[in-house]
Structure formats: C-alpha cells, structure tokens
PDB file of C-alpha atoms in Angstrom:
ATOM      1  CA  SER A1016      65.156  -3.299 -23.176  1.00  0.00           C
ATOM      2  CA  ASN A1017      64.116  -4.189 -26.730  1.00  0.00           C
ATOM      3  CA  LYS A1018      64.571  -1.392 -29.291  1.00  0.00           C
ATOM      4  CA  GLN A1019      61.832  -2.694 -31.567  1.00  0.00           C
ATOM      5  CA  ALA A1020      59.361  -2.901 -28.683  1.00  0.00           C
ATOM      6  CA  ARG A1021      60.299   0.627 -27.592  1.00  0.00           C
ATOM      7  CA  GLY A1022      59.696   1.894 -31.111  1.00  0.00           C
ATOM      8  CA  ALA A1023      56.317   0.171 -31.241  1.00  0.00           C
ATOM      9  CA  PHE A1024      55.426   1.654 -27.848  1.00  0.00           C
ATOM     10  CA  GLY A1025      56.204   5.161 -29.101  1.00  0.00           C
ATOM     11  CA  GLU A1026      54.232   4.642 -32.310  1.00  0.00           C
ATOM     12  CA  VAL A1027      51.183   3.267 -30.489  1.00  0.00           C
ATOM     13  CA  GLN A1028      51.181   6.188 -28.073  1.00  0.00           C
ATOM     14  CA  LEU A1029      51.564   8.625 -30.958  1.00  0.00           C
ATOM     15  CA  ASN A1030      48.730   6.949 -32.863  1.00  0.00           C
ATOM     16  CA  ASP A1031      46.433   7.146 -29.850  1.00  0.00           C
ATOM     17  CA  LEU A1032      47.115  10.848 -29.320  1.00  0.00           C
ATOM     18  CA  VAL A1033      46.675  11.812 -32.974  1.00  0.00           C
ATOM     19  CA  SER A1034      43.577   9.698 -33.631  1.00  0.00           C
ATOM     20  CA  SER A1035      41.873  11.025 -30.495  1.00  0.00           C
ATOM     21  CA  ALA A1036      42.540  14.680 -31.358  1.00  0.00           C
ATOM     22  CA  LEU A1037      42.118  14.951 -35.129  1.00  0.00           C
ATOM     23  CA  PRO A1038      39.621  13.804 -37.781  1.00  0.00           C
ATOM     24  CA  PRO A1039      40.773  10.806 -39.874  1.00  0.00           C
ATOM     25  CA  GLN A1040      41.325  12.861 -43.038  1.00  0.00           C
ATOM     26  CA  ALA A1041      43.819  15.109 -41.209  1.00  0.00           C
ATOM     27  CA  TYR A1042      46.569  12.511 -40.766  1.00  0.00           C
ATOM     28  CA  GLU A1043      48.146   9.362 -42.180  1.00  0.00           C
ATOM     29  CA  PHE A1044      50.167   6.789 -40.254  1.00  0.00           C
ATOM     30  CA  GLN A1045      53.224   5.153 -41.817  1.00  0.00           C
ATOM     31  CA  SER A1046      53.080   7.529 -44.741  1.00  0.00           C
ATOM     32  CA  THR A1047      55.663   7.105 -47.498  1.00  0.00           C
ATOM     33  CA  LEU A1048      57.247  10.291 -48.815  1.00  0.00           C
ATOM     34  CA  SER A1049      58.434  10.814 -52.385  1.00  0.00           C
ATOM     35  CA  SER A1050      61.984  10.003 -51.256  1.00  0.00           C
ATOM     36  CA  GLY A1051      60.832   6.498 -50.313  1.00  0.00           C
ATOM     37  CA  VAL A1052      61.232   6.923 -46.562  1.00  0.00           C
ATOM     38  CA  ARG A1053      58.317   6.146 -44.289  1.00  0.00           C
ATOM     39  CA  VAL A1054      57.334   8.456 -41.463  1.00  0.00           C
ATOM     40  CA  ASP A1055      55.380   7.382 -38.386  1.00  0.00           C
ATOM     41  CA  CYS A1056      52.717  10.035 -38.938  1.00  0.00           C
ATOM     42  CA  LEU A1057      52.043  12.797 -41.444  1.00  0.00           C
ATOM     43  CA  LEU A1058      49.677  15.608 -40.525  1.00  0.00           C
ATOM     44  CA  HIS A1059      47.872  17.024 -43.561  1.00  0.00           C
ATOM     45  CA  LEU A1060      47.752  20.798 -43.185  1.00  0.00           C
ATOM     46  CA  PRO A1061      47.121  23.394 -45.910  1.00  0.00           C
ATOM     47  CA  ASN A1062      49.947  25.570 -47.203  1.00  0.00           C
ATOM     48  CA  PRO A1063      51.395  27.212 -45.287  1.00  0.00           C
ATOM     49  CA  PRO A1064      52.816  25.371 -43.423  1.00  0.00           C
ATOM     50  CA  GLY A1065      52.029  22.184 -45.367  1.00  0.00           C
ATOM     51  CA  SER A1066      52.144  18.573 -44.193  1.00  0.00           C
ATOM     52  CA  ILE A1067      54.071  18.030 -40.955  1.00  0.00           C
ATOM     53  CA  ALA A1068      55.984  14.804 -40.321  1.00  0.00           C
ATOM     54  CA  ILE A1069      56.095  13.288 -36.830  1.00  0.00           C
ATOM     55  CA  ASP A1070      58.601  10.601 -35.892  1.00  0.00           C
ATOM     56  CA  ALA A1071      58.579   8.802 -32.544  1.00  0.00           C
ATOM     57  CA  LYS A1072      61.947   8.390 -30.820  1.00  0.00           C
ATOM     58  CA  PHE A1073      62.639   6.760 -27.444  1.00  0.00           C
ATOM     59  CA  PRO A1074      66.322   7.035 -26.347  1.00  0.00           C
ATOM     60  CA  LEU A1075      65.705   4.871 -23.299  1.00  0.00           C
ATOM     61  CA  GLU A1076      69.141   3.211 -23.163  1.00  0.00           C
ATOM     62  CA  SER A1077      71.090   6.466 -22.995  1.00  0.00           C
ATOM     63  CA  TYR A1078      68.577   7.944 -20.570  1.00  0.00           C
ATOM     64  CA  SER A1079      68.686   4.879 -18.316  1.00  0.00           C
ATOM     65  CA  ALA A1080      72.493   4.971 -18.339  1.00  0.00           C
ATOM     66  CA  LEU A1081      72.351   8.627 -17.350  1.00  0.00           C
ATOM     67  CA  ARG A1082      69.962   7.965 -14.453  1.00  0.00           C
ATOM     68  CA  ALA A1083      71.998   4.960 -13.264  1.00  0.00           C
ATOM     69  CA  VAL A1084      75.169   6.954 -12.599  1.00  0.00           C
ATOM     70  CA  ALA A1085      76.041   6.935  -8.920  1.00  0.00           C
ATOM     71  CA  ALA A1086      76.146  10.248  -7.122  1.00  0.00           C
ATOM     72  CA  GLY A1087      79.594  11.798  -7.202  1.00  0.00           C
ATOM     73  CA  ASP A1088      80.884   9.634 -10.083  1.00  0.00           C
ATOM     74  CA  THR A1089      81.857  12.576 -12.288  1.00  0.00           C
ATOM     75  CA  PRO A1090      83.621  10.602 -15.090  1.00  0.00           C
ATOM     76  CA  ALA A1091      80.688   8.196 -15.431  1.00  0.00           C
ATOM     77  CA  LEU A1092      78.222  11.106 -15.409  1.00  0.00           C
ATOM     78  CA  ALA A1093      80.143  12.913 -18.158  1.00  0.00           C
ATOM     79  CA  ALA A1094      80.209   9.732 -20.270  1.00  0.00           C
ATOM     80  CA  ALA A1095      76.495   9.148 -19.787  1.00  0.00           C
ATOM     81  CA  GLN A1096      75.697  12.743 -20.688  1.00  0.00           C
ATOM     82  CA  ARG A1097      77.734  12.422 -23.884  1.00  0.00           C
ATOM     83  CA  GLY A1098      75.886   9.234 -24.771  1.00  0.00           C
ATOM     84  CA  PHE A1099      72.511  10.890 -24.192  1.00  0.00           C
ATOM     85  CA  GLN A1100      73.508  13.927 -26.247  1.00  0.00           C
ATOM     86  CA  GLN A1101      74.759  11.753 -29.105  1.00  0.00           C
ATOM     87  CA  ALA A1102      71.501   9.770 -29.168  1.00  0.00           C
ATOM     88  CA  ILE A1103      69.306  12.889 -29.212  1.00  0.00           C
ATOM     89  CA  ARG A1104      71.533  14.666 -31.727  1.00  0.00           C
ATOM     90  CA  LYS A1105      71.364  11.673 -34.084  1.00  0.00           C
ATOM     91  CA  HIS A1106      67.582  11.584 -33.849  1.00  0.00           C
ATOM     92  CA  ILE A1107      67.415  15.299 -34.660  1.00  0.00           C
ATOM     93  CA  ALA A1108      69.667  14.870 -37.694  1.00  0.00           C
ATOM     94  CA  ASP A1109      67.731  11.832 -38.953  1.00  0.00           C
ATOM     95  CA  ILE A1110      64.407  13.654 -38.755  1.00  0.00           C
ATOM     96  CA  ARG A1111      65.825  16.796 -40.373  1.00  0.00           C
ATOM     97  CA  ASP A1112      67.364  14.871 -43.261  1.00  0.00           C
ATOM     98  CA  LYS A1113      64.553  12.363 -43.871  1.00  0.00           C
ATOM     99  CA  TYR A1114      61.294  14.070 -43.068  1.00  0.00           C
ATOM    100  CA  ILE A1115      61.725  17.680 -44.099  1.00  0.00           C
ATOM    101  CA  VAL A1116      61.306  17.589 -47.880  1.00  0.00           C
ATOM    102  CA  SER A1117      61.225  20.845 -49.798  1.00  0.00           C
ATOM    103  CA  GLY A1118      58.009  21.281 -51.752  1.00  0.00           C
ATOM    104  CA  GLU A1119      56.386  18.260 -50.118  1.00  0.00           C
ATOM    105  CA  THR A1120      56.335  18.819 -46.362  1.00  0.00           C
ATOM    106  CA  ALA A1121      56.465  21.784 -44.029  1.00  0.00           C
ATOM    107  CA  GLU A1122      59.811  23.371 -43.279  1.00  0.00           C
ATOM    108  CA  SER A1123      59.799  21.744 -39.852  1.00  0.00           C
ATOM    109  CA  ALA A1124      59.054  18.355 -38.312  1.00  0.00           C
ATOM    110  CA  LEU A1125      58.241  16.919 -34.879  1.00  0.00           C
ATOM    111  CA  MET A1126      60.209  14.475 -32.751  1.00  0.00           C
ATOM    112  CA  PHE A1127      57.844  12.678 -30.379  1.00  0.00           C
ATOM    113  CA  LEU A1128      59.375  11.493 -27.108  1.00  0.00           C
ATOM    114  CA  PRO A1129      56.845   9.093 -25.499  1.00  0.00           C
ATOM    115  CA  SER A1130      58.219   9.817 -22.019  1.00  0.00           C
ATOM    116  CA  GLU A1131      57.658  12.925 -19.922  1.00  0.00           C
ATOM    117  CA  ALA A1132      60.748  12.009 -17.860  1.00  0.00           C
ATOM    118  CA  VAL A1133      63.064  11.997 -20.885  1.00  0.00           C
ATOM    119  CA  TYR A1134      61.521  15.248 -22.111  1.00  0.00           C
ATOM    120  CA  ALA A1135      61.983  16.876 -18.695  1.00  0.00           C
ATOM    121  CA  GLU A1136      65.606  15.718 -18.468  1.00  0.00           C
ATOM    122  CA  LEU A1137      66.321  17.127 -21.899  1.00  0.00           C
ATOM    123  CA  HIS A1138      64.890  20.562 -21.138  1.00  0.00           C
ATOM    124  CA  ALA A1139      66.303  20.717 -17.616  1.00  0.00           C
ATOM    125  CA  ASN A1140      69.912  19.713 -18.255  1.00  0.00           C
ATOM    126  CA  PHE A1141      70.494  19.780 -22.025  1.00  0.00           C
ATOM    127  CA  THR A1142      69.194  23.135 -23.186  1.00  0.00           C
ATOM    128  CA  SER A1143      71.916  23.363 -25.834  1.00  0.00           C
ATOM    129  CA  LEU A1144      70.413  20.262 -27.499  1.00  0.00           C
ATOM    130  CA  VAL A1145      67.004  21.891 -27.490  1.00  0.00           C
ATOM    131  CA  GLU A1146      68.499  24.951 -29.176  1.00  0.00           C
ATOM    132  CA  GLU A1147      70.147  22.691 -31.770  1.00  0.00           C
ATOM    133  CA  SER A1148      66.761  21.142 -32.507  1.00  0.00           C
ATOM    134  CA  TYR A1149      65.290  24.624 -33.036  1.00  0.00           C
ATOM    135  CA  LYS A1150      68.013  25.476 -35.532  1.00  0.00           C
ATOM    136  CA  ALA A1151      67.383  22.186 -37.348  1.00  0.00           C
ATOM    137  CA  ARG A1152      63.638  23.016 -37.327  1.00  0.00           C
ATOM    138  CA  VAL A1153      62.878  19.828 -35.445  1.00  0.00           C
ATOM    139  CA  TRP A1154      60.484  20.493 -32.583  1.00  0.00           C
ATOM    140  CA  ILE A1155      60.741  18.012 -29.699  1.00  0.00           C
ATOM    141  CA  VAL A1156      57.437  17.173 -28.014  1.00  0.00           C
ATOM    142  CA  SER A1157      56.300  14.950 -25.139  1.00  0.00           C
ATOM    143  CA  PRO A1158      52.836  13.367 -24.776  1.00  0.00           C
ATOM    144  CA  THR A1159      51.573  16.473 -22.969  1.00  0.00           C
ATOM    145  CA  THR A1160      53.031  19.034 -25.370  1.00  0.00           C
ATOM    146  CA  MET A1161      52.059  16.814 -28.298  1.00  0.00           C
ATOM    147  CA  MET A1162      48.413  17.061 -27.261  1.00  0.00           C
ATOM    148  CA  ALA A1163      48.716  20.835 -27.008  1.00  0.00           C
ATOM    149  CA  THR A1164      50.241  20.898 -30.491  1.00  0.00           C
ATOM    150  CA  LEU A1165      47.441  18.720 -31.869  1.00  0.00           C
ATOM    151  CA  ASN A1166      44.843  21.042 -30.353  1.00  0.00           C
ATOM    152  CA  THR A1167      46.473  23.908 -32.243  1.00  0.00           C
ATOM    153  CA  VAL A1168      46.429  21.837 -35.442  1.00  0.00           C
ATOM    154  CA  ARG A1169      42.744  21.083 -34.894  1.00  0.00           C
ATOM    155  CA  ALA A1170      42.012  24.792 -34.491  1.00  0.00           C
ATOM    156  CA  VAL A1171      43.863  25.523 -37.752  1.00  0.00           C
ATOM    157  CA  LEU A1172      41.887  22.842 -39.606  1.00  0.00           C
ATOM    158  CA  LYS A1173      38.626  24.172 -38.185  1.00  0.00           C
ATOM    159  CA  ASP A1174      39.507  27.679 -39.347  1.00  0.00           C
ATOM    160  CA  VAL A1175      40.292  26.349 -42.829  1.00  0.00           C
ATOM    161  CA  ARG A1176      36.928  24.535 -42.978  1.00  0.00           C
ATOM    162  CA  MET A1177      35.122  27.681 -41.864  1.00  0.00           C
ATOM    163  CA  ARG A1178      36.816  29.708 -44.583  1.00  0.00           C
ATOM    164  CA  GLU A1179      35.914  27.060 -47.165  1.00  0.00           C
ATOM    165  CA  GLN A1180      32.309  27.053 -45.983  1.00  0.00           C
ATOM    166  CA  ALA A1181      32.246  30.852 -46.019  1.00  0.00           C
ATOM    167  CA  GLY A1182      33.234  30.749 -49.690  1.00  0.00           C
ATOM    168  CA  ALA A1183      30.493  28.225 -50.430  1.00  0.00           C
ATOM    169  CA  ILE A1184      27.953  30.364 -48.573  1.00  0.00           C
ATOM    170  CA  GLN A1185      28.995  33.468 -50.507  1.00  0.00           C
ATOM    171  CA  LYS A1186      28.646  31.561 -53.777  1.00  0.00           C
ATOM    172  CA  THR A1187      25.178  30.317 -52.804  1.00  0.00           C
ATOM    173  CA  VAL A1188      24.095  33.815 -51.797  1.00  0.00           C
ATOM    174  CA  GLY A1189      25.295  35.106 -55.172  1.00  0.00           C
ATOM    175  CA  LEU A1190      23.222  32.490 -56.973  1.00  0.00           C
ATOM    176  CA  LEU A1191      20.248  33.329 -54.767  1.00  0.00           C
ATOM    177  CA  LEU A1192      20.534  37.012 -55.663  1.00  0.00           C
ATOM    178  CA  ASP A1193      20.592  36.078 -59.361  1.00  0.00           C
ATOM    179  CA  ASP A1194      17.397  34.052 -58.841  1.00  0.00           C
ATOM    180  CA  VAL A1195      15.755  36.974 -57.037  1.00  0.00           C
ATOM    181  CA  LYS A1196      16.686  39.286 -59.897  1.00  0.00           C
ATOM    182  CA  ARG A1197      15.156  36.910 -62.461  1.00  0.00           C
ATOM    183  CA  LEU A1198      12.052  36.553 -60.294  1.00  0.00           C
ATOM    184  CA  ASP A1199      11.692  40.333 -60.132  1.00  0.00           C
ATOM    185  CA  GLU A1200      11.965  40.570 -63.917  1.00  0.00           C
ATOM    186  CA  ARG A1201       9.275  37.912 -64.333  1.00  0.00           C
ATOM    187  CA  VAL A1202       6.998  39.632 -61.818  1.00  0.00           C
ATOM    188  CA  GLU A1203       7.338  42.863 -63.788  1.00  0.00           C
ATOM    189  CA  LYS A1204       6.356  41.004 -66.960  1.00  0.00           C
ATOM    190  CA  LEU A1205       3.413  39.430 -65.179  1.00  0.00           C
ATOM    191  CA  LYS A1206       2.325  42.828 -63.890  1.00  0.00           C
ATOM    192  CA  SER A1207       2.428  44.206 -67.442  1.00  0.00           C
ATOM    193  CA  HIS A1208       0.274  41.273 -68.580  1.00  0.00           C
ATOM    194  CA  PHE A1209      -2.193  41.996 -65.791  1.00  0.00           C
ATOM    195  CA  ALA A1210      -2.241  45.675 -66.790  1.00  0.00           C
ATOM    196  CA  MET A1211      -3.022  44.729 -70.389  1.00  0.00           C
ATOM    197  CA  THR A1212      -5.733  42.331 -69.217  1.00  0.00           C
ATOM    198  CA  GLU A1213      -7.220  45.021 -66.982  1.00  0.00           C
ATOM    199  CA  LYS A1214      -7.250  47.454 -69.907  1.00  0.00           C
ATOM    200  CA  ASP A1215      -8.952  44.890 -72.129  1.00  0.00           C
ATOM    201  CA  LEU A1216     -11.571  44.228 -69.467  1.00  0.00           C
ATOM    202  CA  ARG A1217     -12.271  47.960 -69.116  1.00  0.00           C
ATOM    203  CA  GLU A1218     -12.701  48.259 -72.880  1.00  0.00           C
ATOM    204  CA  VAL A1219     -15.009  45.217 -72.925  1.00  0.00           C
ATOM    205  CA  ASP A1220     -17.040  46.785 -70.115  1.00  0.00           C
ATOM    206  CA  ILE A1221     -17.266  50.080 -72.035  1.00  0.00           C
ATOM    207  CA  SER A1222     -18.468  48.263 -75.177  1.00  0.00           C
ATOM    208  CA  ALA A1223     -21.036  46.305 -73.201  1.00  0.00           C
ATOM    209  CA  ASP A1224     -22.287  49.506 -71.580  1.00  0.00           C
ATOM    210  CA  ARG A1225     -22.642  51.184 -74.976  1.00  0.00           C
ATOM    211  CA  ILE A1226     -24.575  48.212 -76.340  1.00  0.00           C
ATOM    212  CA  THR A1227     -26.914  48.283 -73.339  1.00  0.00           C
ATOM    213  CA  LYS A1228     -27.560  51.998 -73.672  1.00  0.00           C
ATOM    214  CA  ARG A1229     -28.253  51.698 -77.424  1.00  0.00           C
ATOM    215  CA  GLY A1230     -30.740  48.918 -76.753  1.00  0.00           C
ATOM    216  CA  GLU A1231     -32.499  51.001 -74.132  1.00  0.00           C
ATOM    217  CA  ARG A1232     -32.813  53.932 -76.541  1.00  0.00           C
ATOM    218  CA  ILE A1233     -34.370  51.664 -79.185  1.00  0.00           C
ATOM    219  CA  LEU A1234     -36.939  50.443 -76.698  1.00  0.00           C
ATOM    220  CA  GLU A1235     -37.840  54.028 -75.837  1.00  0.00           C
ATOM    221  CA  VAL A1236     -38.754  54.927 -79.463  1.00  0.00           C
ATOM    222  CA  ASP A1237     -42.573  55.539 -79.913  1.00  0.00           C
ATOM    223  CA  LEU A1238     -43.753  53.723 -83.046  1.00  0.00           C
ATOM    224  CA  GLY A1239     -47.353  55.105 -82.887  1.00  0.00           C
ATOM    225  CA  ASP A1240     -50.578  52.922 -83.289  1.00  0.00           C
ATOM    226  CA  GLU A1241     -50.532  49.265 -82.769  1.00  0.00           C
ATOM    227  CA  PRO A1242     -49.934  47.408 -85.991  1.00  0.00           C
ATOM    228  CA  THR A1243     -53.087  46.472 -88.037  1.00  0.00           C
ATOM    229  CA  ALA A1244     -53.988  42.861 -88.104  1.00  0.00           C
ATOM    230  CA  LEU A1245     -53.859  41.195 -91.484  1.00  0.00           C
ATOM    231  CA  PRO A1246     -57.216  40.108 -93.035  1.00  0.00           C
ATOM    232  CA  LYS A1247     -58.229  36.467 -92.881  1.00  0.00           C
ATOM    233  CA  PRO A1248     -58.096  34.666 -96.155  1.00  0.00           C
TER     234      PRO A1248
END
C-alpha cells in the first residue's frame, strides 16, 4: 500500500534482471541525464539506437481498484477502468517527456511493470493504451518480456564486441604482413651476402690451388748434380 515501497520493489526487481543478464559496463542504475532527471536504469548501447532509459512503474492502486469491482457493477467498473487508464497514460507521458532526450538517448524508452498480472491486464483489456505507448515510443515490458529484451541487448553488445575484435585482428594481421615483408627483404640481403661469401671462397680456393700447382712444378725441376761441398778451411 506504500507508494515508496512499491517503487523500491520495482527498482530492485529491475536491478536484479539487468545485473543478471548484462555485463556491468553495459548499464548504469540511477543515471542522471543532462536535463538533471534521474532514470532508474540506463542501458549503454552503441549508436544506433543509443542509450536506452528504463523506468520502473507499478500502478498497483488503480489495478487493485479495478480488480476489486464487484461483478455486474458497471458504473464502478467504468470508473476503475478510467483510473487505470489515467495512471498508465501518465506514466507513458512522464517517460516520454523525461527519458527520451534527443542526441543523448535512443528515440525510445522502456516502462518496466514489475507485475505479470498488471501487464496481462493491460494487454488483454486496454489495447488502445498499448497502441498509445507505441506512438509515444515507450515500450511497456513485464519481468518476462524484460528478460527477453535484455537477451536481445546482450546479443547486440556481443556482436559489437566481435566487430571491434575483428577490426583489431585485421590491424594485427596487417602489421604481421608488414613484418613478413621486411623479413623477406632481409633474407634476400642475407642471401646476397652468402652469395658474395661463396664467391670469395671459390676464388680463395682457386688461388690456393694455383699456389699448390706452382709449388709442385718447382719441385719437379731437375737441377742436375748434387751441389759440391765447400772445402774445409
């Protein structure tokens, strides 16, 4: 029965859903926009669509009044339906005016209803309100549909990370190819040095062979008689 407690209940449930589905860097609770207003949760998505605001709303009083109408009490039912419509319509307008900021957030925002029963009542008997929310670009979600939405957000963030990593991989491969090219150039230089060294070794071998052959020819020369011994003094 306490509005503040209901608001806290919706925020806690929203926090649990978001923190269990997304990495910490993908969201911020109680985020303050440039206009000075504070939103229950801001999902950080790349452009497009940009950051998406989520505000928890729990119109329990109007819903309880609607469910408490006795069967057959048409005037009371009509009054309760008007009260429920007014509560939902006000929440839609508040979210549209406060949490959709051109150039700062996405062009749409989410209204989180922390009750499957209220969400079911809205879609079963107040389809015109749902259509109004679409026109205002305020998407109404329950705990179940909120989790489905968060799974989609997680898939988007994963795709963004993959694309970022693909760019980093391409950059690294480019640098690797540059290194391979430089290595090839240095191998070619080294091969030329080896070729020069091989040529020098062949020339040294040729010179050594010539020297050996000349020495052998000298040894083969016949100098005649043995040399005469010198007389003793």
